[in-house]
Coordinates of C-alpha atoms and ligand atoms in Angstrom, one line a residue:
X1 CA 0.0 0.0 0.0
X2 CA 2.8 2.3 1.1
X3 CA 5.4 3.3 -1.0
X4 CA 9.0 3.2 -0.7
X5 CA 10.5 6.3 -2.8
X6 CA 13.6 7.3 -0.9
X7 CA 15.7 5.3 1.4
X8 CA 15.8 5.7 5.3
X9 CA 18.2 8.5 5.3
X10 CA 17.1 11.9 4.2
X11 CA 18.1 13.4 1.2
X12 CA 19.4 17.3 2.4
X13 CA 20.8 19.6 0.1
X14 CA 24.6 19.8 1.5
X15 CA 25.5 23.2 -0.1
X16 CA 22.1 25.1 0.9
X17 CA 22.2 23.2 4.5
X18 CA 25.9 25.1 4.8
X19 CA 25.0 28.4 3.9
X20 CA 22.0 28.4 7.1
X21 CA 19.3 28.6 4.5
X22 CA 17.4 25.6 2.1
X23 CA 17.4 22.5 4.6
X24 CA 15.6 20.2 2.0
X25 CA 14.6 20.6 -1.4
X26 CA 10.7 20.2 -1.4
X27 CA 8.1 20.3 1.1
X28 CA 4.6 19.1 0.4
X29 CA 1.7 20.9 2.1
X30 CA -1.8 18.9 2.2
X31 CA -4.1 21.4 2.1
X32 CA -4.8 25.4 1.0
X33 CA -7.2 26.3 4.2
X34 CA -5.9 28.4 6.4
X35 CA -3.4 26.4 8.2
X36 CA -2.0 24.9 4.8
X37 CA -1.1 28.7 3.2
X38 CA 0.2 29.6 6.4
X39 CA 2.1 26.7 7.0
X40 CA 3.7 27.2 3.3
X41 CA 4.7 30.6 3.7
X42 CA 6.4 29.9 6.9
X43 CA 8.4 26.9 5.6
X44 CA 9.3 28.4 1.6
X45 CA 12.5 29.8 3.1
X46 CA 13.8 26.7 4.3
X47 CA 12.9 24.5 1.0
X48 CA 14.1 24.9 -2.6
X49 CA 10.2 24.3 -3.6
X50 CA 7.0 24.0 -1.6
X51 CA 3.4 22.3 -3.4
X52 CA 0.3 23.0 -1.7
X53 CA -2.0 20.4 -2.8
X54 CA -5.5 21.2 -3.0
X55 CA -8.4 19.1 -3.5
X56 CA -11.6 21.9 -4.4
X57 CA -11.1 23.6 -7.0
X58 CA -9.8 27.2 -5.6
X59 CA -11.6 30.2 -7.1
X60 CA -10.2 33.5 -8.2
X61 CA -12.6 35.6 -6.2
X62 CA -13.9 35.9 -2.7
X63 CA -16.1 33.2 -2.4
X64 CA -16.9 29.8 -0.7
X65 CA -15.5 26.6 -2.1
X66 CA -17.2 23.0 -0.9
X67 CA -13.8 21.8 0.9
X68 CA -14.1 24.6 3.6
X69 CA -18.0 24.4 4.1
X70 CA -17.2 27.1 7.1
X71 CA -16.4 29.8 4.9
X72 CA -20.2 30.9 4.5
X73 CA -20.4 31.8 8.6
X74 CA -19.2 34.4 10.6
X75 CA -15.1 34.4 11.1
X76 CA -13.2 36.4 13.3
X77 CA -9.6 37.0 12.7
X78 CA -8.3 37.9 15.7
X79 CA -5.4 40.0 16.6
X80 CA -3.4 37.6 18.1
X81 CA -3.8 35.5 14.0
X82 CA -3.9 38.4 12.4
X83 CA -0.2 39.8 13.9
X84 CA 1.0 36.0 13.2
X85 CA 0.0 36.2 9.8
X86 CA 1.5 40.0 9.1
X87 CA 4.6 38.1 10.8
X88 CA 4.7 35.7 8.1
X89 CA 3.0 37.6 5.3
X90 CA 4.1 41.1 5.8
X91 CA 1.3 42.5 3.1
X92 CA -1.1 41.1 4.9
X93 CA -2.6 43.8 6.9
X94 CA -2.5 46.0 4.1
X95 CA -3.9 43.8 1.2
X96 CA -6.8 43.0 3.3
X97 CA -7.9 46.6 3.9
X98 CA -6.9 47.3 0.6
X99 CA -9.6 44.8 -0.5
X100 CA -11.8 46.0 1.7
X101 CA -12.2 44.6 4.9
X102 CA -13.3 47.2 7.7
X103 CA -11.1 48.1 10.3
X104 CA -12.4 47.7 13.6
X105 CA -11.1 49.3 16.8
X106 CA -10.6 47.0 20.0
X107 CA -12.4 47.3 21.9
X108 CA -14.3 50.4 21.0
X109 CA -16.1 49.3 17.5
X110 CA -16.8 46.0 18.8
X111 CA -19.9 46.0 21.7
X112 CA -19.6 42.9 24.0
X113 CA -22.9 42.5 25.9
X114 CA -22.6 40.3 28.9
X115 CA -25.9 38.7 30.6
X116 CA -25.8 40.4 33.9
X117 CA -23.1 42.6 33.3
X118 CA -23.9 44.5 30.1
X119 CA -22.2 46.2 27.7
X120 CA -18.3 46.0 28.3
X121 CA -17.2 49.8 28.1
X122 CA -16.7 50.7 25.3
X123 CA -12.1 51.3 25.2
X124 CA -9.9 51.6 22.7
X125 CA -7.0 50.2 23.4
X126 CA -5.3 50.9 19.8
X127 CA -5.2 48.0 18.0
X128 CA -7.4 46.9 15.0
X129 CA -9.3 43.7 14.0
X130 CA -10.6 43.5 10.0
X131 CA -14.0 42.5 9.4
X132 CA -13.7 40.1 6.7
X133 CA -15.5 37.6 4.6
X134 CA -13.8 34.0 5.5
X135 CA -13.3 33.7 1.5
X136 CA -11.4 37.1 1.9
X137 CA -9.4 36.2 4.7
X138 CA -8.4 33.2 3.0
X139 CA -8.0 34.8 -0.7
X140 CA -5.9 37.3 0.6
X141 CA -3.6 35.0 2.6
X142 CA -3.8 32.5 -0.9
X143 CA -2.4 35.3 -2.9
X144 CA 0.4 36.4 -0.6
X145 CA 1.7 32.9 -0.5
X146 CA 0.7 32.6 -4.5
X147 CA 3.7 35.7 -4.5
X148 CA 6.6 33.7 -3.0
X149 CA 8.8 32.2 -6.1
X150 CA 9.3 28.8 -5.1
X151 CA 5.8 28.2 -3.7
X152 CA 2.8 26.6 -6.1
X153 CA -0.7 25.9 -5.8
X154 CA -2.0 23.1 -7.3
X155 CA -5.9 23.3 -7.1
X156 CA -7.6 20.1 -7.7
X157 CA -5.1 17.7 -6.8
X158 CA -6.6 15.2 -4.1
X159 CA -4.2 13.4 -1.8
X160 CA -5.2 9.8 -1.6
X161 CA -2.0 9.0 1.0
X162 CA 1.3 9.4 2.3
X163 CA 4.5 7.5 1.1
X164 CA 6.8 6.4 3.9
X165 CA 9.9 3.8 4.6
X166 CA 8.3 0.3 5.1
X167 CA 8.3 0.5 8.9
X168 CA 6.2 4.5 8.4
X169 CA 8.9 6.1 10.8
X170 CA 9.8 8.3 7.8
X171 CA 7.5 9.7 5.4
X172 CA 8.8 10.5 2.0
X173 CA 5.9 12.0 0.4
X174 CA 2.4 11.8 -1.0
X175 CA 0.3 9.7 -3.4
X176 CA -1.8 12.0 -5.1
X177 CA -4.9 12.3 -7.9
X178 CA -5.4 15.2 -10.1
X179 CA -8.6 16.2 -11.4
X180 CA -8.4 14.1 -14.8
X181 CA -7.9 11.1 -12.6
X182 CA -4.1 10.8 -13.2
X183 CA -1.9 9.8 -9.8
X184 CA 1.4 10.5 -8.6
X185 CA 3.8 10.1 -6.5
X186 CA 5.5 13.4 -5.2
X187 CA 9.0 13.2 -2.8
X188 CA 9.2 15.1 0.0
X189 CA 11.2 16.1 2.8
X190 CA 8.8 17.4 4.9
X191 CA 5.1 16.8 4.6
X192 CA 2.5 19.4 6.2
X193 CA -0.9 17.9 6.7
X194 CA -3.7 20.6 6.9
X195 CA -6.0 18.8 5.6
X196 CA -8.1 20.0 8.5
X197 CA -9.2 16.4 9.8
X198 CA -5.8 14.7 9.7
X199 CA -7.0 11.8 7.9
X200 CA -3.6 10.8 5.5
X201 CA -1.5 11.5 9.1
X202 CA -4.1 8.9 11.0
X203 CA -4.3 6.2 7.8
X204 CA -0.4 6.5 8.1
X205 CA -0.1 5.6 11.9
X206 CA -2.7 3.4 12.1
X207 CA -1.7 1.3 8.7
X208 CA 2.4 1.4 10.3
X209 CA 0.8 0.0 13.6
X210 CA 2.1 3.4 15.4
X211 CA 0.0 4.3 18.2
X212 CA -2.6 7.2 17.2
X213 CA -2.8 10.3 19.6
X214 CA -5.6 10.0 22.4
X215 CA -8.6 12.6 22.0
X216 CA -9.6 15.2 24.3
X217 CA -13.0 16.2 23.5
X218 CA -15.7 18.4 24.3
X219 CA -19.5 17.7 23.6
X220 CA -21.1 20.9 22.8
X221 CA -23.3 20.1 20.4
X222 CA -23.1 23.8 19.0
X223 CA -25.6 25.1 16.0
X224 CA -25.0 27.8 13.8
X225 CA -27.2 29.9 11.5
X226 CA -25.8 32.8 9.5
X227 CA -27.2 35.2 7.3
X228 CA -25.9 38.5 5.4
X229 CA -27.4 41.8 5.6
X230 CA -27.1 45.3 3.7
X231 CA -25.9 47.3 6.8
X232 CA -28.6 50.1 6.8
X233 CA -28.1 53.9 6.5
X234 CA -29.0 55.0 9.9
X235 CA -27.3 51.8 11.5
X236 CA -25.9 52.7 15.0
X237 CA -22.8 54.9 15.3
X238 CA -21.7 53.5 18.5
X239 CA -20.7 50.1 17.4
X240 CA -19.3 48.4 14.4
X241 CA -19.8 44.7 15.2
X242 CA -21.5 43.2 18.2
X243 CA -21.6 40.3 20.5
X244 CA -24.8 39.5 22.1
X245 CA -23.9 36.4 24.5
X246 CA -26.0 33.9 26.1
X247 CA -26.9 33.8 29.3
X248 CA -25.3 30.2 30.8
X249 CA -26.1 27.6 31.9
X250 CA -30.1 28.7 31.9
X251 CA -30.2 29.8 28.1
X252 CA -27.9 29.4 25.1
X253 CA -28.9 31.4 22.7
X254 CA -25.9 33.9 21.3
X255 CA -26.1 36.3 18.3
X256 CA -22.5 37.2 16.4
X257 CA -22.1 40.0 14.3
X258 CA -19.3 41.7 12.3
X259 CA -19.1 44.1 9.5
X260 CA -17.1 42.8 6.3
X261 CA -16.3 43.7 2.6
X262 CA -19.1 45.4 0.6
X263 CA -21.0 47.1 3.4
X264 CA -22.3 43.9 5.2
X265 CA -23.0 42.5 8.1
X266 CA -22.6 38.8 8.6
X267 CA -24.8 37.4 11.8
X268 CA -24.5 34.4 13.1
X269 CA -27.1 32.9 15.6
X270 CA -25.8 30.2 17.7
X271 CA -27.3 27.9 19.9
X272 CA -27.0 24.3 21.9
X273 CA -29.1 21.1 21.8
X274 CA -32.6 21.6 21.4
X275 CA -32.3 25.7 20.8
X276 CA -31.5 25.7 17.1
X277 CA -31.4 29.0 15.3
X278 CA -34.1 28.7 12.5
X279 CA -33.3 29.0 8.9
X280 CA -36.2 30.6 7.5
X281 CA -37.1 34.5 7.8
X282 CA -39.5 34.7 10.3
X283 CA -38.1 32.3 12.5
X284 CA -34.8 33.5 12.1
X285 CA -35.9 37.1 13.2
X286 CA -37.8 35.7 15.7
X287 CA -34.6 34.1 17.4
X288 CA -33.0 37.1 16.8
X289 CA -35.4 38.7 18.8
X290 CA -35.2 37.3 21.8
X291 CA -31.7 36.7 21.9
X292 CA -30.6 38.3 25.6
X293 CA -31.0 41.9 24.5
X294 CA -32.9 43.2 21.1
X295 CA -29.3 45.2 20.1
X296 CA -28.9 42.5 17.3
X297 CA -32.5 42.9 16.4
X298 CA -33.3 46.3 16.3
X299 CA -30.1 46.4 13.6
X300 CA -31.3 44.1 11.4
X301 CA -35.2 44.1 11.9
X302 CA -35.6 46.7 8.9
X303 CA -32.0 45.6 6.6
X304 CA -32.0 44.1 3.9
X305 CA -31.2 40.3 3.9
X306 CA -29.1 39.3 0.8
X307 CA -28.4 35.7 0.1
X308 CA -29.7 32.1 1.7
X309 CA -29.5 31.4 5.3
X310 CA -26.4 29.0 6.0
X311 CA -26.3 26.0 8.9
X312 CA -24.0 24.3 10.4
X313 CA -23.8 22.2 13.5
X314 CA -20.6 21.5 15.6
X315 CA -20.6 18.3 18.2
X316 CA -18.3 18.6 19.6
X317 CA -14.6 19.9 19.8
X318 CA -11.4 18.1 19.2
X319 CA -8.3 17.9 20.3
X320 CA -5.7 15.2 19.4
X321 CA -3.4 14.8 21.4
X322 CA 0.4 14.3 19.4
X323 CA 2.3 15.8 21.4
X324 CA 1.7 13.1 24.1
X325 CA 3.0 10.1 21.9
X326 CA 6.4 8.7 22.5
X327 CA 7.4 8.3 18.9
X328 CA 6.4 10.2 15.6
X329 CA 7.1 9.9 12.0
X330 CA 10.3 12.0 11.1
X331 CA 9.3 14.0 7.7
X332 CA 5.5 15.5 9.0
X333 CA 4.0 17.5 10.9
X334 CA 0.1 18.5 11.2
X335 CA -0.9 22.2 11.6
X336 CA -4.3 23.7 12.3
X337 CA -7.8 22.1 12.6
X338 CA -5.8 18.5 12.1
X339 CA -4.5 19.0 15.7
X340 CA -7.2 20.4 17.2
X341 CA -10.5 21.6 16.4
X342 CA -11.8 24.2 18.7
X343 CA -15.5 25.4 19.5
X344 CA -15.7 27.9 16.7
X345 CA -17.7 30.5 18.5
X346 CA -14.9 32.1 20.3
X347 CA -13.1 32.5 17.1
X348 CA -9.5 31.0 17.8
X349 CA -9.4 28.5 15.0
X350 CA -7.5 30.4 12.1
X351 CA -5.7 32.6 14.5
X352 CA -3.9 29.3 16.5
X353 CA -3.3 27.9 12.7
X354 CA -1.5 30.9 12.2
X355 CA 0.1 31.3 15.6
X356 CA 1.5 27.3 14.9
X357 CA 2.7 28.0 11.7
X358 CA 5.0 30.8 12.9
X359 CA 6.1 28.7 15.6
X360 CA 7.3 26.2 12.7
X361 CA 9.1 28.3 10.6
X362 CA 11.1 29.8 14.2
X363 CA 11.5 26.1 14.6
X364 CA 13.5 25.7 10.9
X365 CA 15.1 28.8 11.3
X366 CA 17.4 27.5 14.7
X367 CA 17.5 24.1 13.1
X368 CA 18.9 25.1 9.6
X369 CA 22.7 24.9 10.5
X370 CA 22.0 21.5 12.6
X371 CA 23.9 18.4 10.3
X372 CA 19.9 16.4 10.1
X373 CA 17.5 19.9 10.5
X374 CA 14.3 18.0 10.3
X375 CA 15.1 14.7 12.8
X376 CA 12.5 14.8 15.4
X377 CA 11.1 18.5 14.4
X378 CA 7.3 17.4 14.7
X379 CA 7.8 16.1 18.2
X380 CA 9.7 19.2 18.9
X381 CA 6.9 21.2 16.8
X382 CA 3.9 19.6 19.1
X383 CA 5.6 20.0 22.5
X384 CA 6.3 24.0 21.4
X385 CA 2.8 24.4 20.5
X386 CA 1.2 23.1 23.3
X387 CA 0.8 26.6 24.7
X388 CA -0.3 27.8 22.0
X389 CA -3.0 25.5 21.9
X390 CA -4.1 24.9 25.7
X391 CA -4.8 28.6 26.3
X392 CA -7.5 28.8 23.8
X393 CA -8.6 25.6 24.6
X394 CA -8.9 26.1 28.2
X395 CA -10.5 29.5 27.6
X396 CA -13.2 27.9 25.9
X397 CA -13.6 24.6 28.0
X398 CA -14.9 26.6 31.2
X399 CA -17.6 28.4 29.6
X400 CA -18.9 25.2 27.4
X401 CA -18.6 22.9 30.3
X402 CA -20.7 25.3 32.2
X403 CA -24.0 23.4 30.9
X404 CA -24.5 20.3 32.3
X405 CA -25.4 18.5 29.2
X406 CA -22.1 19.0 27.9
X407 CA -19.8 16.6 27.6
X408 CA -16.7 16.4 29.1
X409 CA -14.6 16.1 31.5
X410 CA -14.9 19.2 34.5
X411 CA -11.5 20.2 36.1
X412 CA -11.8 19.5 39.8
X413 CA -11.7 23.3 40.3
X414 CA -14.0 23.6 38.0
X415 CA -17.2 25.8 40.7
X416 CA -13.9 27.9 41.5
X417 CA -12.4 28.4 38.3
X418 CA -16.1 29.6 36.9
X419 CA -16.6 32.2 40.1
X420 CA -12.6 33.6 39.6
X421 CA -13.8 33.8 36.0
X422 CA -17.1 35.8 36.4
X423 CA -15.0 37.8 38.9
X424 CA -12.4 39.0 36.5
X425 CA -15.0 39.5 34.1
X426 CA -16.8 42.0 36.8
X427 CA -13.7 43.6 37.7
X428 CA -13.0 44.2 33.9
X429 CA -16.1 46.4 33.9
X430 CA -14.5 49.3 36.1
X431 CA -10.9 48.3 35.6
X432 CA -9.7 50.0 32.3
X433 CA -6.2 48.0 32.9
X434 CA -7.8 44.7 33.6
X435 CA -10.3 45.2 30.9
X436 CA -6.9 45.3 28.5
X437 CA -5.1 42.4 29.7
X438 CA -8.4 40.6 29.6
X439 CA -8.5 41.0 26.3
X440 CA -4.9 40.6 25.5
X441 CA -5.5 37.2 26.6
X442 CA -8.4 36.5 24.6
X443 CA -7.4 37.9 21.7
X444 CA -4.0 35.3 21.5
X445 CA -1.4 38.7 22.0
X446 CA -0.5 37.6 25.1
X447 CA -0.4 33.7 27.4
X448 CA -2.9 33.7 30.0
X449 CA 0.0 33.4 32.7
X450 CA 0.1 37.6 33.0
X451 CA -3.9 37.3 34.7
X452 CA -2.1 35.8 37.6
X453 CA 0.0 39.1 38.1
X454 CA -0.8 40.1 42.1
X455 CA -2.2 43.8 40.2
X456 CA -4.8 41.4 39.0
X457 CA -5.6 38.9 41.0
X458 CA -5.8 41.6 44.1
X459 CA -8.8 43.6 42.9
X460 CA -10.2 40.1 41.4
X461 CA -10.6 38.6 45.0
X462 CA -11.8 41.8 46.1
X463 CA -14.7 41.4 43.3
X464 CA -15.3 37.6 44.8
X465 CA -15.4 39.0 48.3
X466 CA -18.4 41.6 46.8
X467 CA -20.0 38.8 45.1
X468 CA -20.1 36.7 47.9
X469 CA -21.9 39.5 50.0
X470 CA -24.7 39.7 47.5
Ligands
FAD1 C1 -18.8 27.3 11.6 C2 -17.4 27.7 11.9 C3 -17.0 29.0 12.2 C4 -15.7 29.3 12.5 N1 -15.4 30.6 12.9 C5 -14.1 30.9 13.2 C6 -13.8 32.3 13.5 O1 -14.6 33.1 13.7 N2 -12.5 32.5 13.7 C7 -11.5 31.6 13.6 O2 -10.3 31.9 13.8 N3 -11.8 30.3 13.2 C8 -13.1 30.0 13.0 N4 -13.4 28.7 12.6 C9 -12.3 27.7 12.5 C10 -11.5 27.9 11.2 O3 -12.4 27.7 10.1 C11 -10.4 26.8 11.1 O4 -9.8 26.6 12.4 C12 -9.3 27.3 10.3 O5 -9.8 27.6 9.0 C13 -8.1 26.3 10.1 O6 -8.6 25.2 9.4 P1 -7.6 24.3 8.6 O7 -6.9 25.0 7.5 O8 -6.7 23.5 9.6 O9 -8.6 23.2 8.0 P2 -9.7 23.5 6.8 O10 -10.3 24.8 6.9 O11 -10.7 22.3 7.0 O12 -8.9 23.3 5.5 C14 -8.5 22.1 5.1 C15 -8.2 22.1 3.6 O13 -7.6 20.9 3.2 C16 -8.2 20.5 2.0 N5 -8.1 19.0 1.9 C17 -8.6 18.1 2.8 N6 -8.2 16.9 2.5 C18 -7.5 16.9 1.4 C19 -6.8 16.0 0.6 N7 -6.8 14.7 0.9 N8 -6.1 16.4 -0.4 C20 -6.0 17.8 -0.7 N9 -6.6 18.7 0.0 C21 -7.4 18.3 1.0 C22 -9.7 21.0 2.1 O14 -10.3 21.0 0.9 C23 -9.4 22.3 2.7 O15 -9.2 23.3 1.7 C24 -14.7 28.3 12.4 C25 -15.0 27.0 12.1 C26 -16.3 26.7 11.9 C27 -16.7 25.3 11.6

């Protein structure tokens, strides 16, 4: 089944190994999501060529594509993705304004309404976020890599598996099919698999008898509705893109919206189990309505709706544990959704893509001199990106877990953990400092170690003093 295309030892390119710079002579990149185009820009300095292999045919405008059946909802690039991907594409910023997107000041433009709390003052603490389309986020990141010389896109090219040495400890590159039906065998150094579900990684290990990583997951059973509106003339001057959120555990209803390209607004209803957001119009307003405040409503109740209503229902989130597993496959690495696929409602799924493939391409850049660059640089990769991963992860675990239908398994301080959490949130309210660092935090700029700073935690147990009182 496997093939054998190169022997056990890796073929490196002596002369470009010695001057610090190409470390192999083609890497192979499963996927042209998110993760994939990231992870191609960050490795093309390291590699004489790089393919991106792409099943769906990729389209020359900004506009969903079957392979990425995400791209019609709401999706937040935040700052903490979009600095990694200005890190790794430096035209990033500035081709995605350029084509549009709206610049949105944090936290000013964006009005966060918390049951019990309400609105989160309204602060700017000076850095943007663009309102995009998901097809525009990922066209404009497409054509930045599409720029680098020794990088190509082949769209329509379906990768049926990987090649490896007859015991799988090295991969050598992939079996693929192009669209006439013709397959290939393509060498590689390095292999990349962002093929968002990390199936040609999983055949591999479990065809090789390697053990598979174990799964962490979260049942959420999440539903999503989204529609597209006109924003209106006389549409509110105080905010640019709103967060309506649910009031846990009792209710889940949440309502998302952001401005994009074109002068729209993209909404996304949300909702768990048995509250699903209806995808019709009267129902769908009707939702709308009696989401925890009628901001969201009174915005839309007289716009213009443009285009079908879009669904999509998330179980549960995912994350595979690699970097637990003793041994690995020199030769590939997984990025992205294949590692871990996070509740999408707090938004964290590109940026961590992004965030990871940064981390890879600091990765090649100390290993370039090293005699063998690329032994043991996945388990390496996964143990460096653990952080990256269990802050988001954890961020989002405590509020899903927070209904009991949910499955999952609570952290023993869970009770605590929730009151510390609606305590900071409180204290964020009146504290402009806190309120920044907060969402630092969330936003992926900075770990979630700086919370535990005594400046914060101080007026944070004050807060759960007062909240006990009440
Ligand atoms: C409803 C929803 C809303 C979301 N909202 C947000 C948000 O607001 N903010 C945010 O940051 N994230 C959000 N996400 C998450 C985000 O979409 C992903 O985390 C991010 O796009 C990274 O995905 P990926 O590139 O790893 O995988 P994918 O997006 O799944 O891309 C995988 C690519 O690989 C291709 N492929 C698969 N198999 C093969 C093969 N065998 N051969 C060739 N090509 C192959 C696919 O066609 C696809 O193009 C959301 C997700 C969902 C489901």
């Amino acid at each position: 089944m496997m093939d054998t295309i190169m022997g056990g030892k890796r073929r490196i390119d002596e002369e470009s190994t010695m001057a610090g710079r190409k470390i192999g002579k083609q890497a192979i990149v499963i996927g042209a999501g998110m993760a994939g185009l990231a992870a191609a820009g960050a490795v093309a300095d390291y590699f004489e060529r790089v393919i991106v292999l792409e099943r769906d045919r990729l389209p020359n405008q900004a506009v969903p594509r079957l392979g990425v059946p995400q791209s019609r909802h709401l999706h937040a690039l935040i700052p903490g993705g979009q600095r990694a991907l200005a890190d790794l594409f430096p035209h990033f910023e500035q081709d995605l304004a350029d084509a549009s997107a709206v610049p949105l000041r944090m936290a000013g433009d964006i009005r966060a309404e918390i049951p019990g709390l309400g609105p989160l003052p309204s602060r700017d603490f000076g850095w943007l976020l663009y309102g995009a389309s998901r097809p525009l986020i990922e066209l404009t990141t497409r054509r930045q890599a599409e720029s680098l010389a020794n990088l190509t896109i082949r769209s329509r090219y379906r990768v049926l598996e990987l090649t490896a040495t007859p015991d799988g400890s090295m991969v050598t590159g992939v079996r693929c099919e192009s669209a006439d039906g013709q397959q290939q065998v393509l060498a590689a150094d390095l292999v990349i698999d962002a093929s968002g579900r990390g199936a040609p990684t999983l055949a591999l290990l479990r065809w090789s008898g390697q053990p598979e990583p174990d799964e962490i997951v979260i049942g959420v059973d999440l539903h999503y509705t989204t529609a597209t509106f006109v924003i209106p003339q006389d549409a509110s001057t105080d905010w640019k893109g709103i967060a309506t959120h649910p009031h846990a555990p009792e209710r889940s209803r949440g309502g998302y919206m952001l401005p994009i390209e074109g002068g729209h607004w993209v909404l996304t209803l949300t909702g768990r189990r048995g509250e699903q957001p209806p995808a019709e119009p009267d129902g769908f307003m009707d939702y709308a309505r009696r989401l925890e405040t009628q901001t969201i409503y009174n915005a839309i109740k007289h716009a213009e709706r443009q285009g079908s209503f879009e669904r999509y229902a998330n179980p549960a989130s995912i994350w595979r544990r690699f970097d637990r597993l003793n041994s690995f496959p020199d030769g590939l690495v997984l990025i992205g959704d294949s590692i871990c696929r996070f509740n999408p409602v707090y938004g964290h799924g590109m940026s961590v893509a992004a965030q990871e493939a940064r981390l890879l391409s600091q990765l090649l850049k100390e290993r370039a001199t090293k005699a063998d660059p690329l032994a043991g640089l996945a388990r390496r990769f996964f143990s460096e990106s653990l952080p990256l991963i269990e802050a988001p992860w954890n961020m989002s675990a405590v509020p899903d877990l927070v209904y009991p239908e949910t499955r999952g398994e609570r952290p023993a301080d869970f009770e605590s953990r929730l009151k510390y959490d609606g305590a900071l949130l409180r204290t964020a309210m009146h504290d402009a400092a806190i309120h920044r660092l907060l969402s630092e935090v969330q936003q992926l700029l900075k770990p979630p170690g700086v919370l535990l700073d005594p400046a914060v935690d101080r007026p944070v147990q004050r807060e759960l003093v007062q909240m006990a009182a009440e």
